[in-house]
Coordinates of C-alpha atoms in Angstrom, one line a residue:
L18 CA -4.8 20.6 0.6
L19 CA -7.9 19.5 -1.3
L20 CA -7.7 15.9 -0.1
A21 CA -7.1 17.0 3.3
S22 CA -10.4 18.6 3.2
V23 CA -12.7 16.3 1.3
F24 CA -11.6 14.1 3.8
Q25 CA -12.1 15.8 6.7
P26 CA -14.0 13.7 9.1
T27 CA -16.8 14.7 11.1
H28 CA -16.1 15.3 14.8
P29 CA -16.2 11.6 16.5
S30 CA -17.4 12.6 20.2
S31 CA -21.0 14.1 18.3
K32 CA -23.1 11.5 19.6
G33 CA -26.2 11.9 17.1
Q34 CA -23.8 12.5 13.8
Q35 CA -23.1 9.2 11.8
P36 CA -19.3 10.5 10.3
P37 CA -18.9 10.9 6.0
G38 CA -16.7 8.0 6.3
G39 CA -13.2 6.9 6.3
T40 CA -11.0 4.3 5.0
S41 CA -11.2 1.9 7.6
G42 CA -13.1 -1.7 7.1
T43 CA -13.0 -2.8 10.5
M44 CA -15.8 -1.1 12.2
S45 CA -19.4 -2.1 11.3
N46 CA -21.9 0.8 10.0
S47 CA -23.8 0.3 13.4
A48 CA -21.1 0.6 15.9
R49 CA -21.1 2.9 18.5
S50 CA -19.1 3.5 22.0
S51 CA -19.7 4.3 25.4
R52 CA -17.3 7.0 26.7
G53 CA -17.4 7.7 30.8
S54 CA -14.9 9.1 32.9
S55 CA -11.7 7.8 33.8
S56 CA -8.6 7.9 36.4
Q57 CA -6.4 6.6 33.7
V58 CA -4.3 8.6 31.5
Q59 CA -4.6 6.0 28.9
T60 CA -7.1 5.9 26.5
K61 CA -9.6 2.5 27.2
I62 CA -11.9 0.8 24.8
D63 CA -15.6 0.8 26.0
V64 CA -18.2 -2.3 25.2
A65 CA -20.0 -0.9 22.0
S66 CA -23.9 -1.2 21.5
Q67 CA -24.8 -2.2 18.3
E68 CA -27.7 -2.1 16.1
H69 CA -28.2 -5.0 13.5
S70 CA -27.0 -4.7 9.8
P71 CA -26.7 -6.8 7.1
L72 CA -23.3 -5.9 6.2
L73 CA -22.0 -6.7 9.7
V74 CA -21.0 -10.6 10.0
D75 CA -21.5 -12.5 13.2
G76 CA -18.6 -11.7 15.6
P77 CA -17.7 -9.8 18.6
V78 CA -19.0 -5.9 18.9
L79 CA -16.7 -3.9 17.5
P80 CA -15.1 -1.0 19.7
D81 CA -14.8 2.5 18.9
Y82 CA -11.6 4.7 20.3
N83 CA -11.9 8.1 22.4
L84 CA -10.2 11.2 21.0
G85 CA -7.3 12.3 22.5
S86 CA -6.9 11.0 26.2
V87 CA -9.0 11.2 29.6
S88 CA -7.3 12.9 32.4
A89 CA -7.2 12.3 36.1
G90 CA -9.9 14.7 36.6
G91 CA -12.2 12.9 34.2
K92 CA -12.2 15.7 31.2
L93 CA -11.3 14.3 27.2
D94 CA -7.8 16.1 26.6
K95 CA -8.3 16.6 22.6
R96 CA -5.0 17.0 20.7
P97 CA -5.0 19.9 17.9
P98 CA -5.7 18.8 14.3
P99 CA -3.0 18.5 12.1
D100 CA -1.9 21.6 10.6
M101 CA -1.3 22.0 6.5
N102 CA 2.4 21.3 6.4
F103 CA 1.5 17.9 8.3
Y104 CA -0.5 17.4 5.5
F105 CA 1.6 18.3 3.2
C106 CA 5.2 16.6 4.3
T107 CA 3.2 13.2 4.8
S108 CA 1.0 13.3 1.7
W109 CA 4.1 14.1 -0.7
V110 CA 5.9 11.4 0.6
L111 CA 2.9 9.0 -0.9
F112 CA 2.6 11.3 -3.8
L113 CA 6.0 10.6 -4.9
E114 CA 6.0 7.2 -4.8
G115 CA 2.8 7.3 -7.3
L116 CA 4.9 9.6 -9.3
S117 CA 7.6 7.6 -9.5
G118 CA 5.7 5.3 -11.6
I119 CA 6.8 7.4 -14.8
S120 CA 9.6 5.2 -15.5
G121 CA 7.4 1.8 -15.2
L122 CA 6.7 1.8 -19.2
A123 CA 10.1 3.1 -19.6
V124 CA 11.6 0.1 -17.9
S125 CA 9.0 -2.2 -19.6
Y126 CA 10.6 -0.9 -23.2
F127 CA 13.8 -0.9 -22.4
Y128 CA 14.2 -4.3 -21.2
K129 CA 12.0 -6.2 -24.2
N130 CA 13.5 -3.8 -26.7
T131 CA 17.3 -2.8 -25.6
L132 CA 18.1 -5.6 -23.3
K133 CA 16.0 -8.6 -25.9
V134 CA 14.4 -10.0 -22.2
D135 CA 11.1 -12.7 -22.2
P136 CA 8.5 -11.7 -20.0
A137 CA 9.5 -14.3 -17.1
M138 CA 12.7 -12.4 -16.7
L139 CA 11.0 -8.9 -17.0
T140 CA 8.6 -10.2 -14.4
T141 CA 11.1 -11.5 -12.5
V142 CA 13.8 -8.6 -12.4
S143 CA 10.6 -6.1 -12.0
S144 CA 9.1 -8.3 -8.9
L145 CA 12.7 -8.3 -7.6
T146 CA 13.1 -4.7 -7.3
N147 CA 10.3 -4.8 -5.1
L148 CA 12.4 -6.7 -2.1
P149 CA 13.5 -3.3 -0.4
W150 CA 9.3 -2.8 0.9
T151 CA 9.8 -5.9 2.4
C152 CA 12.8 -4.9 4.5
K153 CA 10.5 -1.7 5.9
P154 CA 10.6 -3.4 9.2
I155 CA 14.6 -2.7 9.0
Y156 CA 14.2 0.9 8.3
G157 CA 11.4 1.7 10.9
F158 CA 13.7 0.2 13.8
I159 CA 16.8 2.1 12.6
S160 CA 14.9 5.1 12.7
D161 CA 13.1 4.6 15.7
A162 CA 16.2 3.3 17.5
F163 CA 19.1 5.7 16.3
P164 CA 18.3 9.3 15.9
I165 CA 21.1 11.3 13.4
G166 CA 21.9 14.8 14.8
G167 CA 18.9 14.6 17.5
Y168 CA 16.3 13.7 14.3
R169 CA 14.6 10.7 14.0
R170 CA 12.6 11.3 10.4
K171 CA 14.9 14.4 8.5
P172 CA 18.3 12.9 8.0
Y173 CA 16.8 9.2 6.6
L174 CA 14.6 11.4 4.1
F175 CA 17.4 13.2 3.5
I176 CA 19.3 10.0 2.5
A177 CA 16.4 8.3 0.5
G178 CA 17.0 11.8 -1.4
V179 CA 20.6 11.3 -2.2
M180 CA 19.8 7.2 -2.9
G181 CA 16.8 8.0 -5.0
F182 CA 18.5 10.5 -7.3
A183 CA 22.1 8.6 -7.7
S184 CA 20.2 5.3 -8.8
W185 CA 18.2 6.9 -11.7
V186 CA 21.2 9.0 -12.9
A187 CA 23.0 5.8 -13.3
M188 CA 20.4 4.3 -14.9
S189 CA 20.3 6.6 -17.6
L190 CA 23.8 6.9 -17.9
L191 CA 25.4 3.3 -17.5
V192 CA 23.1 0.5 -17.5
T193 CA 24.2 -2.0 -20.5
G194 CA 22.7 -5.2 -18.9
V195 CA 19.8 -6.8 -17.1
W196 CA 21.6 -6.7 -13.7
S197 CA 23.4 -3.7 -13.9
G198 CA 19.9 -2.3 -14.4
F199 CA 17.9 -4.6 -11.8
T200 CA 20.8 -3.4 -9.3
C201 CA 20.0 0.7 -9.9
M202 CA 16.4 0.0 -10.0
L203 CA 17.2 -1.9 -6.8
I204 CA 18.7 1.3 -4.9
G205 CA 16.1 3.8 -6.4
S206 CA 13.5 1.2 -4.7
T207 CA 15.2 1.3 -1.6
A208 CA 14.7 5.0 -1.7
I209 CA 11.1 5.0 -2.2
A210 CA 10.8 2.9 0.7
I211 CA 12.8 4.5 3.3
A212 CA 11.1 7.8 2.3
N213 CA 7.5 5.6 2.7
V214 CA 8.4 4.2 6.0
I215 CA 9.0 7.9 7.6
S216 CA 6.0 9.7 6.5
E217 CA 3.9 6.6 7.7
A218 CA 5.3 6.9 11.2
I219 CA 5.0 9.7 11.3
I220 CA 1.0 9.2 10.2
V221 CA 0.9 6.2 12.7
E222 CA 2.1 8.5 15.9
R223 CA -0.5 11.0 15.1
S224 CA -3.2 8.3 14.8
K225 CA -1.8 6.6 18.3
G226 CA -5.0 7.5 21.2
E227 CA -7.0 9.0 17.9
P228 CA -10.6 7.4 16.8
Q229 CA -10.1 4.5 13.8
E230 CA -12.0 7.1 11.8
F231 CA -9.6 10.0 12.8
A232 CA -6.8 7.2 11.3
S233 CA -9.0 6.3 8.5
H234 CA -9.2 10.1 7.7
L235 CA -5.3 10.4 7.6
Q236 CA -4.7 6.9 5.6
S237 CA -7.4 8.1 3.1
V238 CA -5.4 11.6 2.5
V239 CA -2.0 10.1 2.1
W240 CA -3.4 7.5 -0.2
G241 CA -5.4 9.8 -1.9
A242 CA -2.1 11.6 -3.1
A243 CA -0.7 8.0 -3.9
S244 CA -3.4 7.8 -6.5
I245 CA -3.1 11.4 -7.7
G246 CA 0.6 10.8 -8.4
G247 CA -0.2 7.7 -9.8
L248 CA -2.3 9.1 -12.5
I249 CA -0.1 12.2 -13.6
A250 CA 2.2 9.1 -14.0
S251 CA 0.5 7.0 -15.9
F252 CA -0.3 9.6 -18.4
L253 CA 3.1 10.6 -18.8
S254 CA 4.8 7.4 -18.8
G255 CA 3.4 7.1 -22.2
Y256 CA 3.4 10.4 -23.4
L257 CA 6.9 10.9 -22.6
L258 CA 8.0 8.3 -24.9
K259 CA 6.8 9.6 -27.7
F260 CA 9.6 12.2 -28.3
M261 CA 11.9 10.9 -25.4
T262 CA 13.9 7.9 -25.5
D263 CA 13.6 5.5 -22.4
R264 CA 17.2 6.8 -21.0
Q265 CA 16.2 10.2 -21.1
V266 CA 13.0 9.4 -19.0
F267 CA 15.0 7.6 -16.6
L268 CA 17.0 11.1 -16.2
L269 CA 14.1 12.9 -16.1
V270 CA 12.9 10.8 -13.1
S271 CA 16.1 10.8 -11.2
V272 CA 15.3 14.5 -10.6
L273 CA 11.9 13.7 -8.5
P274 CA 14.0 12.5 -5.8
L275 CA 15.5 15.5 -5.0
S276 CA 12.3 17.1 -3.5
L277 CA 13.0 14.7 -0.6
I278 CA 16.0 16.5 0.3
M279 CA 14.1 20.1 0.1
L280 CA 11.3 17.9 2.5
A281 CA 13.6 16.6 5.2
F282 CA 14.3 20.6 6.1
I283 CA 10.0 21.0 7.1
T284 CA 9.2 17.7 8.0
P285 CA 7.6 17.7 11.1
D286 CA 10.4 15.7 13.9
K287 CA 10.6 16.8 17.4
K288 CA 14.5 16.9 18.3
V289 CA 15.6 14.4 20.8
T290 CA 17.9 16.6 23.1
D291 CA 18.0 14.3 26.2
R292 CA 21.1 12.2 25.2
A293 CA 20.4 9.8 28.4
A294 CA 16.6 9.5 27.4
A295 CA 18.2 8.3 23.6
E296 CA 20.5 6.1 24.9
H297 CA 17.7 4.6 27.5
E298 CA 15.2 4.0 24.6
R299 CA 18.2 1.9 22.7
G300 CA 18.5 0.0 25.9
Q301 CA 14.3 -0.6 25.7
M302 CA 14.8 -1.8 21.7
R303 CA 15.6 -5.6 23.1
H304 CA 12.8 -5.2 25.1
K305 CA 10.4 -3.2 22.3
V306 CA 11.2 -6.4 19.6
Q307 CA 10.1 -8.8 21.7
Q308 CA 7.1 -6.8 22.2
L309 CA 6.6 -6.5 18.6
Y310 CA 7.0 -10.4 18.5
R311 CA 4.2 -10.8 21.3
T312 CA 2.2 -8.8 19.4
V313 CA 2.5 -10.3 15.8
M314 CA 1.9 -13.5 17.4
L315 CA -1.2 -12.5 18.8
P316 CA -3.9 -14.9 16.8
E317 CA -5.8 -11.8 15.9
I318 CA -2.8 -10.3 14.3
F319 CA -0.5 -13.7 13.1
Y320 CA -4.1 -15.0 11.2
P321 CA -4.9 -12.3 9.5
T322 CA -1.5 -11.2 8.3
A323 CA -0.6 -14.7 7.0
F324 CA -4.3 -14.3 5.4
I325 CA -2.7 -11.4 3.6
F326 CA 0.2 -12.9 2.4
I327 CA -1.6 -15.9 1.2
L328 CA -3.8 -13.8 -0.7
N329 CA -0.7 -12.3 -2.5
A330 CA 1.1 -15.0 -3.1
T331 CA -0.8 -16.7 -5.6
P332 CA 0.5 -16.5 -9.4
S333 CA 0.2 -13.5 -11.5
T334 CA 0.6 -12.7 -14.9
G335 CA 3.4 -10.1 -14.1
S336 CA 4.8 -8.9 -17.2
A337 CA 3.4 -11.1 -19.8
W338 CA 0.3 -8.7 -20.0
F339 CA 2.7 -5.7 -21.5
Y340 CA 4.2 -8.4 -24.3
F341 CA 0.6 -8.9 -25.0
Y342 CA -0.3 -5.4 -25.1
S343 CA 2.7 -4.2 -27.4
S344 CA 3.7 -7.0 -29.6
K345 CA 2.2 -6.6 -33.0
P346 CA -0.5 -8.6 -34.4
P347 CA -1.6 -11.2 -34.8
L348 CA 1.0 -11.7 -31.8
G349 CA -0.3 -9.3 -29.9
L350 CA -2.7 -6.5 -29.6
G351 CA -0.3 -4.0 -31.1
F352 CA -1.0 -0.7 -28.6
S353 CA 1.2 2.1 -28.8
A354 CA 3.0 3.1 -25.2
E355 CA 0.9 6.6 -25.3
F356 CA -2.2 4.2 -25.2
L357 CA -0.3 1.9 -22.8
G358 CA -0.1 5.2 -20.4
S359 CA -3.9 6.0 -21.3
I360 CA -4.4 2.4 -19.5
N361 CA -2.7 3.2 -17.2
V362 CA -4.4 6.8 -16.4
V363 CA -7.6 4.9 -16.2
G364 CA -6.6 2.9 -13.7
S365 CA -5.0 5.3 -11.5
V366 CA -8.2 7.4 -11.7
F367 CA -10.2 4.4 -10.8
N368 CA -7.7 4.2 -7.6
L369 CA -8.3 7.3 -6.0
A370 CA -12.2 6.4 -6.9
G371 CA -11.9 3.7 -4.7
V372 CA -10.4 5.0 -1.9
I373 CA -13.2 7.7 -2.2
F374 CA -15.9 4.9 -2.6
F375 CA -14.6 3.3 0.7
Q376 CA -14.2 6.5 2.4
A377 CA -18.0 7.1 1.8
F378 CA -19.5 3.9 2.0
L379 CA -17.5 1.3 3.3
K380 CA -15.7 3.1 6.3
R381 CA -17.6 0.8 9.5
V382 CA -18.2 -2.5 7.3
A383 CA -16.5 -5.5 8.8
F384 CA -13.1 -7.1 6.8
R385 CA -14.7 -10.4 6.3
P386 CA -17.6 -9.2 3.3
I387 CA -15.1 -7.1 2.1
L388 CA -12.4 -9.5 1.2
I389 CA -14.7 -12.4 0.4
W390 CA -16.7 -10.4 -2.5
G391 CA -13.3 -8.5 -3.4
T392 CA -11.8 -11.3 -3.9
I393 CA -14.8 -13.1 -5.7
V394 CA -15.5 -9.9 -8.1
S395 CA -11.9 -9.5 -8.7
T396 CA -11.7 -13.5 -9.8
A397 CA -14.6 -12.9 -12.5
L398 CA -13.5 -9.8 -13.9
G399 CA -9.8 -11.3 -14.1
L400 CA -11.7 -14.3 -15.9
T401 CA -13.1 -11.9 -18.2
N402 CA -9.5 -11.2 -20.1
L403 CA -10.0 -14.5 -21.9
I404 CA -12.4 -12.7 -24.1
L405 CA -9.7 -10.0 -24.7
V406 CA -7.1 -12.6 -25.1
F407 CA -9.6 -15.2 -27.5
H408 CA -10.4 -11.9 -29.3
W409 CA -14.4 -12.7 -28.4
N410 CA -14.9 -9.5 -28.0
R411 CA -14.3 -8.5 -31.8
A412 CA -17.1 -10.7 -32.7
W413 CA -18.8 -9.1 -30.1
G414 CA -18.4 -6.0 -31.5
I415 CA -16.2 -4.2 -28.4
P416 CA -13.2 -2.6 -30.0
D417 CA -10.2 -3.9 -27.9
W418 CA -9.1 -0.5 -26.5
F419 CA -12.6 -0.1 -25.1
F420 CA -12.5 -3.7 -23.4
C421 CA -9.0 -2.8 -22.1
L422 CA -10.3 0.7 -20.5
G423 CA -13.4 -1.0 -18.8
E424 CA -11.3 -3.6 -17.4
S425 CA -8.8 -1.5 -15.7
A426 CA -11.1 0.8 -14.4
I427 CA -13.6 -1.8 -12.5
Q428 CA -10.6 -4.1 -11.7
S429 CA -9.0 -0.7 -10.0
V430 CA -12.1 0.2 -7.6
V431 CA -12.7 -3.1 -6.7
G432 CA -8.7 -3.4 -5.7
W433 CA -8.6 -0.5 -4.0
V434 CA -11.9 -1.3 -2.0
A435 CA -10.3 -4.8 -0.5
T436 CA -6.9 -3.1 -0.3
M437 CA -7.6 0.0 2.3
P438 CA -9.2 -1.9 5.2
I439 CA -5.8 -4.1 5.5
I440 CA -3.8 -0.4 5.2
V441 CA -6.0 0.9 8.4
M442 CA -5.6 -2.3 10.2
A443 CA -2.2 -2.3 10.3
S444 CA -1.8 1.7 11.5
R445 CA -3.8 0.2 14.5
L446 CA -1.4 -2.6 15.3
C447 CA 1.4 -0.2 16.7
P448 CA 3.0 -0.2 20.2
D449 CA 4.2 2.9 21.4
G450 CA 7.8 3.9 20.5
M451 CA 7.5 1.3 17.4
E452 CA 5.3 2.8 15.2
G453 CA 7.4 2.6 12.4
T454 CA 8.6 -0.7 12.8
M455 CA 5.3 -2.9 13.4
Y456 CA 3.1 -0.8 10.6
A457 CA 6.4 -2.0 8.3
L458 CA 6.3 -5.3 9.5
I459 CA 2.5 -5.8 8.8
M460 CA 2.8 -4.3 5.4
S461 CA 6.2 -5.9 3.9
V462 CA 4.6 -9.4 4.6
N463 CA 1.7 -7.9 2.4
N464 CA 4.7 -7.3 0.1
L465 CA 6.5 -10.3 0.4
G466 CA 3.5 -12.1 -0.9
G467 CA 3.4 -10.4 -3.9
I468 CA 6.7 -10.7 -4.8
V469 CA 6.1 -14.6 -4.3
G470 CA 2.9 -14.4 -6.4
S471 CA 5.2 -12.9 -9.3
Q472 CA 8.0 -15.2 -8.9
V473 CA 5.5 -18.0 -9.0
G474 CA 3.8 -16.5 -12.2
A475 CA 7.5 -16.2 -13.5
V476 CA 8.0 -19.5 -13.0
L477 CA 4.6 -20.7 -14.8
C478 CA 5.4 -18.5 -17.4
T479 CA 8.3 -20.4 -18.2
Y480 CA 6.7 -23.7 -18.0
L481 CA 3.7 -22.7 -20.2
G482 CA 6.5 -21.5 -22.8
V483 CA 5.1 -18.2 -22.8
S484 CA 7.8 -15.9 -24.6
A485 CA 8.6 -12.6 -26.1
T486 CA 7.7 -14.7 -29.9
N487 CA 5.4 -16.7 -28.4
L488 CA 2.0 -16.5 -26.8
D489 CA 0.1 -19.5 -27.5
N490 CA -0.3 -20.5 -23.7
F491 CA -1.1 -16.8 -22.4
W492 CA -4.6 -17.9 -22.1
L493 CA -4.0 -20.5 -19.8
L494 CA -1.5 -18.4 -17.8
V495 CA -4.4 -16.2 -17.5
F496 CA -6.8 -19.1 -16.5
I497 CA -4.5 -20.2 -13.9
S498 CA -3.5 -16.6 -12.0
N499 CA -6.8 -16.2 -11.9
A500 CA -8.9 -18.6 -10.8
S501 CA -6.0 -19.6 -8.0
S502 CA -6.7 -16.2 -6.6
I503 CA -10.0 -17.3 -5.2
L504 CA -8.4 -20.3 -2.7
P505 CA -7.0 -18.2 0.0
L506 CA -11.1 -17.6 0.9
L507 CA -10.8 -21.2 2.5
L508 CA -8.7 -19.3 5.2
I509 CA -11.3 -16.6 5.4
G510 CA -12.2 -17.6 8.9
W511 CA -8.5 -16.1 10.1
V512 CA -9.4 -12.5 9.5
P513 CA -11.2 -11.0 12.1
A514 CA -14.7 -9.1 11.4
G515 CA -13.8 -5.9 13.5
D516 CA -10.6 -4.0 15.2
P517 CA -9.2 -6.2 17.4
G518 CA -7.6 -4.1 20.0
L519 CA -4.3 -5.5 19.9
T520 CA -2.5 -2.7 21.5
E521 CA -4.8 -2.4 24.3
K522 CA -4.1 -6.4 24.7
L523 CA -0.7 -6.1 24.5
G524 CA -0.8 -3.8 27.8
E525 CA -3.3 -6.2 29.8
E526 CA -0.8 -9.0 29.2
D527 CA 2.1 -6.9 29.6
E528 CA 0.8 -5.7 33.1
E529 CA -0.5 -9.5 33.8
R530 CA 3.4 -10.1 33.5
S531 CA 4.7 -7.5 35.7

């Protein structure tokens, strides 16, 4: 509720007022829309007037959106604002997603100390457990096309809660090997991914026909909730290991998905009462899949999505940092589980700070400058980690713990500033009736890029001989992973300067085809 009030946007129809901020990087600081009456029920995009701004790259004038729809009489039909139940249900799923990170350190210590695996194997297993997040379009398609008991959202939240509970109970009581643990984590990850798709589908449905700043507002609220959940999880992940075993932490985490079962009963979900209409909707799915394909293949979405995939597919250091932090000197830094949790706490705090900063200052800044400078700054900051690896900071009088906390804070802000525009853009490119599927598809490509990057990093880790007992070439892994992340900027021309308005373009193509 606090996030909803903090991020409440200024009414977009107030021409003389500048909205306080949003998460969208698709709008320039000075974009305006000229609204007029229309005989069309559908919202139309008008040509925007544009002032000069040093932050806006050269490109087409950026559009704005009307709030609601225009009636035949020329009056603007305003939809009522979302109620608190809407904010609670959608935010809780993302909050729970962040809170599930409580198990993060416990899993790492479990694989390192109990199962005795090397960094490359832990990186492989950890990244592969994210595979369910690349299948989000399937969950979205199923929930859109096959309602259960007349509902498209509630039953799937219930199923996700049961899956998550069972997987972590099994992780706590039954796992004795690497791949049995992987199976349990994979099921648990699938449960959270399904719940995430349902929440995002509800948000995207509510954002349809609204101005971009309203969509940014909703995304800021729910991702702010995820950051708060991550903040709490970061603190508890290290603190709980002081007096609990890793298996006991797994059992504690199994309680969290149960909240999805209760949430399923209050989630806003309009019941499909007309069975004939539901059957017709399923019959239209082939057409909508074709429509989805045409949307994805539009240059305005295909090239930006490919860019994000390539940006995430560069090598990452993966779990090698955990071994460097937790191993005893002289092999590593010898940080305790509690301090590792503190590093995550700082990162989570500044994740939220990154969301707020974007909401306040970068709402209308174009994609390209954010991605360019975000990538450059992230690469430079990543390379400064070599100072820690070679212990140069000690010669300068900077303690290891202080350096780690500072690096985590700055990287978190920069990372979220570069991420939020992509999240908002994805929410704007969803054809009617396929909201969950389209948004999930775009974000799945993003997640798939991260998995590929982790696997490339794991291969590189093995090739360099980095293991649980040998970190001699760890510095080279850090250098290659960070230096390579700037290479995708060669393709920055694939990213549009502003909102491409693909839904409207797709509608025009359908009219021409008819």
